[in-house]
Amino acid sequence: MESLKLNMFILNLALADLIVCIFSLPITPITSIYKNWYFGEHMCHSLPWIQGASVFVATFSLTLIAIDRYFMVVTPHKRRMTRVQARFVMICLWLVAILITFPYSWYMELTNYENDGYCGEFCTETWPNASVQRAYTVFVLVAQFFVPFMIMFFCYSRIFKHLKQRTQDKIRKMNERSLILTASMPVLSTVKRKVGTRVDVLEQCRRKCLLLQQTRRNTMILVLVVLFFFVSWFPHNVASMAFEFSDAQLFIYDGTNYIYLISLISHSVAMISIMSNPVLYGLLNRGFVSHLRHGWTSSLRKFKKSETDVSAVLV
């Protein structure tokens, strides 16, 4: 049940990332490089809405996974979210994301910038006044970056602390068990006792090493999850705030406006999160890793078998 629910969250995250890849990655570079909007007025309203909603859903899904893992690891004995409740939460995530990003669609329009030194017309935001636009930009910063980052940081730091404490407790119990087994071993002969003690100590050392290795691996993945989220989205949010609250002349150098170049770079960096999410959460899921290894091994065996069959036919 727990693995199925976690897989549902990861699937929701993957769906949002896929939508971002389809509707954002190809279009944003084309618009920024050619400085013209080629996709029509209807797409001018719908594409930013789809892109924004997908980004919010991806961020909310990351936060939801962090919260779910927090309750699963730190408070495993409390009542957990059911599968039906998880589906309801995912639907709510999409609805909330659609409502939050609706202004992107409402205030988008095609504007001609040929007289301002640009190449053609752009799909750009046209707000009733600058105060509303700035307020919405700050709201997006808080809702899409600051709050999810703080929640993920809190959840994963507590998970890290709990896993560290649990690992120490397990190692302590292993040591106690080893001492008890050694003390209770029947004194049949000195040789047998030494051999039995040596085997038990080696087994305990092996278990300790595996436990520490697994803890380090999980800790590293959890740190990378938070780190990739921060590194990927921080430049984009800083650039958005700078565009809204700074003078436009600040981004003009030698008669060239570098706003679109900065926006393209920050947008590209933000896409790191889209690429890293499937890898990190796939590695965090033991079942996914085992299935991946099994599938890779099976594919190699089939490939080698087919090569052998072809060689036999040729001979």
mmCIF file of C-alpha atoms in Angstrom:
data_model
loop_
_atom_site.group_PDB
_atom_site.id
_atom_site.type_symbol
_atom_site.label_atom_id
_atom_site.label_comp_id
_atom_site.label_asym_id
_atom_site.label_seq_id
_atom_site.Cartn_x
_atom_site.Cartn_y
_atom_site.Cartn_z
ATOM 1 C CA MET A 1 0.000 0.000 0.000
ATOM 2 C CA GLU A 2 2.734 2.471 0.992
ATOM 3 C CA SER A 3 4.888 1.766 -2.056
ATOM 4 C CA LEU A 4 1.842 2.031 -4.326
ATOM 5 C CA LYS A 5 0.910 5.397 -2.832
ATOM 6 C CA LEU A 6 4.472 6.683 -3.174
ATOM 7 C CA ASN A 7 4.536 5.486 -6.773
ATOM 8 C CA MET A 8 1.314 7.435 -7.380
ATOM 9 C CA PHE A 9 3.002 10.606 -6.130
ATOM 10 C CA ILE A 10 6.081 9.940 -8.253
ATOM 11 C CA LEU A 11 3.852 9.253 -11.269
ATOM 12 C CA ASN A 12 2.086 12.564 -10.699
ATOM 13 C CA LEU A 13 5.472 14.279 -10.534
ATOM 14 C CA ALA A 14 6.601 12.537 -13.716
ATOM 15 C CA LEU A 15 3.418 13.598 -15.528
ATOM 16 C CA ALA A 16 3.939 17.239 -14.557
ATOM 17 C CA ASP A 17 7.597 17.093 -15.606
ATOM 18 C CA LEU A 18 6.616 15.521 -18.924
ATOM 19 C CA ILE A 19 4.130 18.310 -19.630
ATOM 20 C CA VAL A 20 6.802 20.896 -18.849
ATOM 21 C CA CYS A 21 9.211 19.156 -21.217
ATOM 22 C CA ILE A 22 6.645 19.056 -24.026
ATOM 23 C CA PHE A 23 5.238 22.570 -23.707
ATOM 24 C CA SER A 24 8.172 24.514 -22.294
ATOM 25 C CA LEU A 25 11.535 23.163 -23.393
ATOM 26 C CA PRO A 26 10.996 23.492 -27.172
ATOM 27 C CA ILE A 27 9.022 26.756 -27.175
ATOM 28 C CA THR A 28 10.965 28.956 -24.760
ATOM 29 C CA PRO A 29 14.320 28.696 -26.598
ATOM 30 C CA ILE A 30 12.660 29.319 -29.975
ATOM 31 C CA THR A 31 10.937 32.449 -28.695
ATOM 32 C CA SER A 32 14.039 33.746 -26.927
ATOM 33 C CA ILE A 33 16.426 33.100 -29.819
ATOM 34 C CA TYR A 34 14.272 34.299 -32.727
ATOM 35 C CA LYS A 35 12.576 37.042 -30.676
ATOM 36 C CA ASN A 36 9.192 36.368 -32.196
ATOM 37 C CA TRP A 37 6.046 34.451 -31.248
ATOM 38 C CA TYR A 38 5.095 31.920 -33.923
ATOM 39 C CA PHE A 39 2.300 30.043 -32.165
ATOM 40 C CA GLY A 40 -0.769 32.264 -32.481
ATOM 41 C CA GLU A 41 -2.986 34.146 -30.076
ATOM 42 C CA HIS A 42 -4.772 31.141 -28.568
ATOM 43 C CA MET A 43 -1.492 29.465 -27.711
ATOM 44 C CA CYS A 44 -0.341 32.755 -26.213
ATOM 45 C CA HIS A 45 -3.051 32.384 -23.578
ATOM 46 C CA SER A 46 -2.978 28.629 -23.080
ATOM 47 C CA LEU A 47 0.739 27.769 -23.180
ATOM 48 C CA PRO A 48 1.851 29.957 -20.240
ATOM 49 C CA TRP A 49 -1.078 28.594 -18.258
ATOM 50 C CA ILE A 50 -0.110 24.984 -18.992
ATOM 51 C CA GLN A 51 3.550 25.655 -18.273
ATOM 52 C CA GLY A 52 2.872 27.459 -15.010
ATOM 53 C CA ALA A 53 0.362 24.890 -13.768
ATOM 54 C CA SER A 54 2.729 22.014 -14.557
ATOM 55 C CA VAL A 55 5.600 23.692 -12.716
ATOM 56 C CA PHE A 56 3.399 24.258 -9.672
ATOM 57 C CA VAL A 57 2.160 20.657 -9.750
ATOM 58 C CA ALA A 58 5.736 19.386 -9.967
ATOM 59 C CA THR A 59 6.761 21.542 -7.009
ATOM 60 C CA PHE A 60 3.687 20.569 -4.992
ATOM 61 C CA SER A 61 4.348 16.905 -5.778
ATOM 62 C CA LEU A 62 7.924 17.216 -4.517
ATOM 63 C CA THR A 63 6.584 18.764 -1.329
ATOM 64 C CA LEU A 64 3.923 16.085 -0.970
ATOM 65 C CA ILE A 65 6.504 13.319 -1.383
ATOM 66 C CA ALA A 66 8.652 14.953 1.304
ATOM 67 C CA ILE A 67 5.700 15.149 3.702
ATOM 68 C CA ASP A 68 4.674 11.563 2.984
ATOM 69 C CA ARG A 69 8.191 10.260 3.560
ATOM 70 C CA TYR A 70 8.406 12.296 6.766
ATOM 71 C CA PHE A 71 5.324 10.613 8.217
ATOM 72 C CA MET A 72 6.432 7.224 6.900
ATOM 73 C CA VAL A 73 9.879 7.417 8.528
ATOM 74 C CA VAL A 74 9.477 9.654 11.577
ATOM 75 C CA THR A 75 5.949 8.680 12.665
ATOM 76 C CA PRO A 76 5.364 5.219 11.155
ATOM 77 C CA HIS A 77 2.783 4.129 13.749
ATOM 78 C CA LYS A 78 0.344 6.963 13.139
ATOM 79 C CA ARG A 79 -2.568 6.679 10.759
ATOM 80 C CA ARG A 80 -1.440 7.266 7.202
ATOM 81 C CA MET A 81 -3.081 8.663 4.106
ATOM 82 C CA THR A 82 -5.139 6.082 2.213
ATOM 83 C CA ARG A 83 -4.937 5.497 -1.523
ATOM 84 C CA VAL A 84 -8.287 7.228 -2.099
ATOM 85 C CA GLN A 85 -7.144 10.218 -0.072
ATOM 86 C CA ALA A 86 -3.889 10.330 -2.041
ATOM 87 C CA ARG A 87 -5.831 10.487 -5.307
ATOM 88 C CA PHE A 88 -8.027 13.251 -3.912
ATOM 89 C CA VAL A 89 -4.950 15.219 -2.830
ATOM 90 C CA MET A 90 -3.396 14.889 -6.289
ATOM 91 C CA ILE A 91 -6.584 16.169 -7.933
ATOM 92 C CA CYS A 92 -6.586 19.096 -5.510
ATOM 93 C CA LEU A 93 -2.961 19.831 -6.411
ATOM 94 C CA TRP A 94 -3.873 20.181 -10.070
ATOM 95 C CA LEU A 95 -6.916 22.338 -9.321
ATOM 96 C CA VAL A 96 -4.970 24.655 -7.015
ATOM 97 C CA ALA A 97 -2.142 24.938 -9.548
ATOM 98 C CA ILE A 98 -4.608 25.778 -12.325
ATOM 99 C CA LEU A 99 -6.262 28.471 -10.204
ATOM 100 C CA ILE A 100 -2.958 29.995 -9.100
ATOM 101 C CA THR A 101 -1.619 30.236 -12.650
ATOM 102 C CA PHE A 102 -4.857 31.487 -14.207
ATOM 103 C CA PRO A 103 -3.555 35.109 -14.283
ATOM 104 C CA TYR A 104 -0.826 33.953 -16.668
ATOM 105 C CA SER A 105 -3.544 33.159 -19.172
ATOM 106 C CA TRP A 106 -5.756 36.128 -18.381
ATOM 107 C CA TYR A 107 -3.111 38.832 -18.681
ATOM 108 C CA MET A 108 -1.221 37.418 -21.664
ATOM 109 C CA GLU A 109 -1.518 39.078 -25.058
ATOM 110 C CA LEU A 110 0.407 39.478 -28.290
ATOM 111 C CA THR A 111 2.312 42.754 -28.429
ATOM 112 C CA ASN A 112 4.315 44.154 -31.334
ATOM 113 C CA TYR A 113 7.788 45.400 -30.382
ATOM 114 C CA GLU A 114 9.221 46.171 -33.822
ATOM 115 C CA ASN A 115 9.425 49.882 -33.043
ATOM 116 C CA ASP A 116 11.360 49.153 -29.838
ATOM 117 C CA GLY A 117 14.219 47.409 -31.596
ATOM 118 C CA TYR A 118 12.941 43.847 -31.302
ATOM 119 C CA CYS A 119 12.316 41.489 -34.181
ATOM 120 C CA GLY A 120 8.554 41.070 -34.022
ATOM 121 C CA GLU A 121 5.600 40.397 -31.750
ATOM 122 C CA PHE A 122 5.805 38.702 -28.390
ATOM 123 C CA CYS A 123 3.428 36.888 -26.107
ATOM 124 C CA THR A 124 3.913 38.949 -22.983
ATOM 125 C CA GLU A 125 2.173 39.793 -19.720
ATOM 126 C CA THR A 126 0.005 42.905 -19.722
ATOM 127 C CA TRP A 127 -1.187 43.653 -16.201
ATOM 128 C CA PRO A 128 -3.566 46.473 -15.221
ATOM 129 C CA ASN A 129 -0.810 48.105 -13.162
ATOM 130 C CA ALA A 130 2.703 47.395 -11.936
ATOM 131 C CA SER A 131 1.648 46.929 -8.306
ATOM 132 C CA VAL A 132 -0.616 43.984 -9.113
ATOM 133 C CA GLN A 133 2.070 42.377 -11.243
ATOM 134 C CA ARG A 134 4.691 42.761 -8.533
ATOM 135 C CA ALA A 135 2.354 41.407 -5.879
ATOM 136 C CA TYR A 136 1.633 38.362 -8.022
ATOM 137 C CA THR A 137 5.358 37.838 -8.683
ATOM 138 C CA VAL A 138 6.066 37.851 -4.947
ATOM 139 C CA PHE A 139 3.159 35.471 -4.368
ATOM 140 C CA VAL A 140 4.527 33.057 -6.980
ATOM 141 C CA LEU A 141 7.976 33.263 -5.393
ATOM 142 C CA VAL A 142 6.568 32.363 -1.988
ATOM 143 C CA ALA A 143 4.133 29.679 -3.174
ATOM 144 C CA GLN A 144 6.333 27.982 -5.765
ATOM 145 C CA PHE A 145 9.776 28.288 -4.207
ATOM 146 C CA PHE A 146 10.070 29.562 -0.653
ATOM 147 C CA VAL A 147 7.320 27.559 1.108
ATOM 148 C CA PRO A 148 8.027 24.236 -0.700
ATOM 149 C CA PHE A 149 11.759 24.620 -0.069
ATOM 150 C CA MET A 150 11.237 25.232 3.651
ATOM 151 C CA ILE A 151 8.855 22.263 3.937
ATOM 152 C CA MET A 152 11.235 19.944 2.076
ATOM 153 C CA PHE A 153 14.197 21.179 4.104
ATOM 154 C CA PHE A 154 12.333 20.574 7.365
ATOM 155 C CA CYS A 155 11.023 17.133 6.378
ATOM 156 C CA TYR A 156 14.277 15.796 4.981
ATOM 157 C CA SER A 157 16.374 17.212 7.820
ATOM 158 C CA ARG A 158 14.106 15.453 10.318
ATOM 159 C CA ILE A 159 14.258 12.273 8.248
ATOM 160 C CA PHE A 160 18.052 12.506 8.181
ATOM 161 C CA LYS A 161 18.179 12.991 11.945
ATOM 162 C CA HIS A 162 15.771 10.112 12.532
ATOM 163 C CA LEU A 163 17.660 7.747 10.211
ATOM 164 C CA LYS A 164 20.932 8.632 11.896
ATOM 165 C CA GLN A 165 19.472 7.925 15.331
ATOM 166 C CA ARG A 166 17.870 4.701 14.144
ATOM 167 C CA THR A 167 21.146 3.539 12.613
ATOM 168 C CA GLN A 168 22.977 4.211 15.859
ATOM 169 C CA ASP A 169 20.330 2.264 17.787
ATOM 170 C CA LYS A 170 20.612 -0.691 15.420
ATOM 171 C CA ILE A 171 24.396 -0.729 15.701
ATOM 172 C CA ARG A 172 24.139 -0.558 19.485
ATOM 173 C CA LYS A 173 21.714 -3.500 19.498
ATOM 174 C CA MET A 174 24.036 -5.446 17.207
ATOM 175 C CA ASN A 175 26.904 -4.874 19.607
ATOM 176 C CA GLU A 176 24.784 -5.956 22.563
ATOM 177 C CA ARG A 177 23.610 -9.041 20.703
ATOM 178 C CA SER A 178 27.169 -9.927 19.785
ATOM 179 C CA LEU A 179 28.264 -9.638 23.411
ATOM 180 C CA ILE A 180 25.327 -11.754 24.598
ATOM 181 C CA LEU A 181 26.019 -14.462 22.025
ATOM 182 C CA THR A 182 29.676 -14.512 22.950
ATOM 183 C CA ALA A 183 28.952 -14.707 26.664
ATOM 184 C CA SER A 184 26.293 -17.404 26.313
ATOM 185 C CA MET A 185 28.295 -19.620 23.967
ATOM 186 C CA PRO A 186 28.782 -23.074 25.540
ATOM 187 C CA VAL A 187 32.334 -23.666 26.651
ATOM 188 C CA LEU A 188 32.922 -26.884 24.743
ATOM 189 C CA SER A 189 36.413 -26.093 23.698
ATOM 190 C CA THR A 190 38.606 -23.080 23.354
ATOM 191 C CA VAL A 191 38.962 -23.622 19.615
ATOM 192 C CA LYS A 192 35.232 -23.826 18.955
ATOM 193 C CA ARG A 193 34.595 -20.730 21.035
ATOM 194 C CA LYS A 194 37.207 -18.737 19.173
ATOM 195 C CA VAL A 195 35.858 -19.835 15.791
ATOM 196 C CA GLY A 196 32.260 -19.071 16.761
ATOM 197 C CA THR A 197 33.199 -15.686 18.136
ATOM 198 C CA ARG A 198 35.157 -14.821 15.014
ATOM 199 C CA VAL A 199 32.268 -15.770 12.707
ATOM 200 C CA ASP A 200 29.753 -13.822 14.763
ATOM 201 C CA VAL A 201 31.973 -10.739 14.871
ATOM 202 C CA LEU A 202 32.502 -10.856 11.116
ATOM 203 C CA GLU A 203 28.753 -11.164 10.529
ATOM 204 C CA GLN A 204 28.041 -8.234 12.824
ATOM 205 C CA CYS A 205 30.683 -6.134 11.059
ATOM 206 C CA ARG A 206 29.182 -7.002 7.693
ATOM 207 C CA ARG A 207 25.703 -5.945 8.831
ATOM 208 C CA LYS A 208 27.049 -2.714 10.290
ATOM 209 C CA CYS A 209 28.809 -1.864 7.043
ATOM 210 C CA LEU A 210 25.675 -2.551 4.995
ATOM 211 C CA LEU A 211 23.552 -0.487 7.365
ATOM 212 C CA LEU A 212 25.954 2.447 7.316
ATOM 213 C CA GLN A 213 26.265 2.244 3.538
ATOM 214 C CA GLN A 214 22.496 2.294 3.089
ATOM 215 C CA THR A 215 22.150 5.217 5.504
ATOM 216 C CA ARG A 216 24.821 7.221 3.678
ATOM 217 C CA ARG A 217 23.156 6.502 0.344
ATOM 218 C CA ASN A 218 19.709 7.611 1.510
ATOM 219 C CA THR A 219 21.170 10.678 3.190
ATOM 220 C CA MET A 220 23.042 11.683 0.050
ATOM 221 C CA ILE A 221 19.915 11.341 -2.084
ATOM 222 C CA LEU A 222 17.839 13.394 0.363
ATOM 223 C CA VAL A 223 20.469 16.137 0.390
ATOM 224 C CA LEU A 224 20.608 16.128 -3.408
ATOM 225 C CA VAL A 225 16.813 16.423 -3.647
ATOM 226 C CA VAL A 226 16.789 19.663 -1.640
ATOM 227 C CA LEU A 227 20.014 20.927 -3.216
ATOM 228 C CA PHE A 228 18.853 20.401 -6.806
ATOM 229 C CA PHE A 229 15.524 22.069 -6.083
ATOM 230 C CA PHE A 230 17.237 25.119 -4.573
ATOM 231 C CA VAL A 231 19.987 25.424 -7.186
ATOM 232 C CA SER A 232 17.628 24.976 -10.135
ATOM 233 C CA TRP A 233 14.837 27.355 -9.112
ATOM 234 C CA PHE A 234 16.727 30.021 -7.160
ATOM 235 C CA PRO A 235 18.270 31.788 -10.221
ATOM 236 C CA HIS A 236 14.927 31.828 -12.033
ATOM 237 C CA ASN A 237 13.134 33.406 -9.078
ATOM 238 C CA VAL A 238 15.925 35.919 -8.509
ATOM 239 C CA ALA A 239 15.785 36.910 -12.180
ATOM 240 C CA SER A 240 11.993 37.290 -12.037
ATOM 241 C CA MET A 241 12.221 39.515 -8.969
ATOM 242 C CA ALA A 242 14.984 41.572 -10.575
ATOM 243 C CA PHE A 243 12.922 42.094 -13.725
ATOM 244 C CA GLU A 244 9.946 43.294 -11.691
ATOM 245 C CA PHE A 245 11.618 45.526 -9.111
ATOM 246 C CA SER A 246 14.649 46.867 -11.007
ATOM 247 C CA ASP A 247 14.979 49.512 -13.660
ATOM 248 C CA ALA A 248 14.819 48.085 -17.179
ATOM 249 C CA GLN A 249 17.895 50.123 -18.124
ATOM 250 C CA LEU A 250 19.921 47.953 -15.776
ATOM 251 C CA PHE A 251 19.712 45.078 -18.269
ATOM 252 C CA ILE A 252 20.657 47.150 -21.320
ATOM 253 C CA TYR A 253 24.316 47.251 -22.256
ATOM 254 C CA ASP A 254 25.771 48.850 -25.360
ATOM 255 C CA GLY A 255 22.294 49.242 -26.839
ATOM 256 C CA THR A 256 21.387 45.559 -26.371
ATOM 257 C CA ASN A 257 18.654 44.381 -24.021
ATOM 258 C CA TYR A 258 19.782 41.233 -22.203
ATOM 259 C CA ILE A 259 16.512 40.455 -20.434
ATOM 260 C CA TYR A 260 15.613 37.603 -22.766
ATOM 261 C CA LEU A 261 19.119 36.135 -22.565
ATOM 262 C CA ILE A 262 19.047 36.199 -18.767
ATOM 263 C CA SER A 263 15.543 34.752 -18.807
ATOM 264 C CA LEU A 264 16.630 31.970 -21.166
ATOM 265 C CA ILE A 265 19.622 31.053 -18.994
ATOM 266 C CA SER A 266 17.627 31.064 -15.750
ATOM 267 C CA HIS A 267 14.861 29.053 -17.405
ATOM 268 C CA SER A 268 17.398 26.499 -18.636
ATOM 269 C CA VAL A 269 18.879 26.175 -15.153
ATOM 270 C CA ALA A 270 15.383 25.654 -13.725
ATOM 271 C CA MET A 271 14.923 22.704 -16.063
ATOM 272 C CA ILE A 272 17.679 20.890 -14.127
ATOM 273 C CA SER A 273 15.030 20.088 -11.542
ATOM 274 C CA ILE A 274 12.831 18.541 -14.222
ATOM 275 C CA MET A 275 15.663 16.260 -15.338
ATOM 276 C CA SER A 276 16.919 15.359 -11.864
ATOM 277 C CA ASN A 277 13.556 14.513 -10.281
ATOM 278 C CA PRO A 278 12.998 11.138 -12.002
ATOM 279 C CA VAL A 279 16.585 10.052 -11.327
ATOM 280 C CA LEU A 280 16.691 11.029 -7.656
ATOM 281 C CA TYR A 281 13.275 9.691 -6.709
ATOM 282 C CA GLY A 282 13.884 6.576 -8.759
ATOM 283 C CA LEU A 283 17.076 5.927 -6.803
ATOM 284 C CA LEU A 284 15.258 6.617 -3.544
ATOM 285 C CA ASN A 285 12.725 3.917 -4.404
ATOM 286 C CA ARG A 286 14.343 0.523 -3.812
ATOM 287 C CA GLY A 287 11.750 -1.287 -5.881
ATOM 288 C CA PHE A 288 12.435 0.939 -8.865
ATOM 289 C CA VAL A 289 16.177 0.322 -8.646
ATOM 290 C CA SER A 290 15.737 -3.452 -8.357
ATOM 291 C CA HIS A 291 13.305 -3.522 -11.294
ATOM 292 C CA LEU A 292 15.693 -1.381 -13.328
ATOM 293 C CA ARG A 293 18.603 -3.709 -12.609
ATOM 294 C CA HIS A 294 16.490 -6.756 -13.367
ATOM 295 C CA GLY A 295 15.289 -5.249 -16.644
ATOM 296 C CA TRP A 296 18.817 -4.249 -17.636
ATOM 297 C CA THR A 297 20.170 -7.717 -16.823
ATOM 298 C CA SER A 298 17.359 -9.416 -18.733
ATOM 299 C CA SER A 299 17.933 -7.181 -21.745
ATOM 300 C CA LEU A 300 21.646 -7.988 -21.758
ATOM 301 C CA ARG A 301 20.924 -11.706 -21.548
ATOM 302 C CA LYS A 302 18.451 -11.538 -24.417
ATOM 303 C CA PHE A 303 20.893 -9.504 -26.486
ATOM 304 C CA LYS A 304 23.729 -11.973 -25.876
ATOM 305 C CA LYS A 305 21.418 -14.885 -26.633
ATOM 306 C CA SER A 306 20.321 -13.297 -29.910
ATOM 307 C CA GLU A 307 23.958 -12.726 -30.857
ATOM 308 C CA THR A 308 24.721 -16.368 -30.112
ATOM 309 C CA ASP A 309 21.765 -17.537 -32.216
ATOM 310 C CA VAL A 310 22.808 -15.331 -35.124
ATOM 311 C CA SER A 311 26.374 -16.607 -34.918
ATOM 312 C CA ALA A 312 25.135 -20.199 -34.887
ATOM 313 C CA VAL A 313 23.001 -19.590 -37.974
ATOM 314 C CA LEU A 314 25.875 -17.956 -39.833
ATOM 315 C CA VAL A 315 28.198 -20.822 -38.993
#
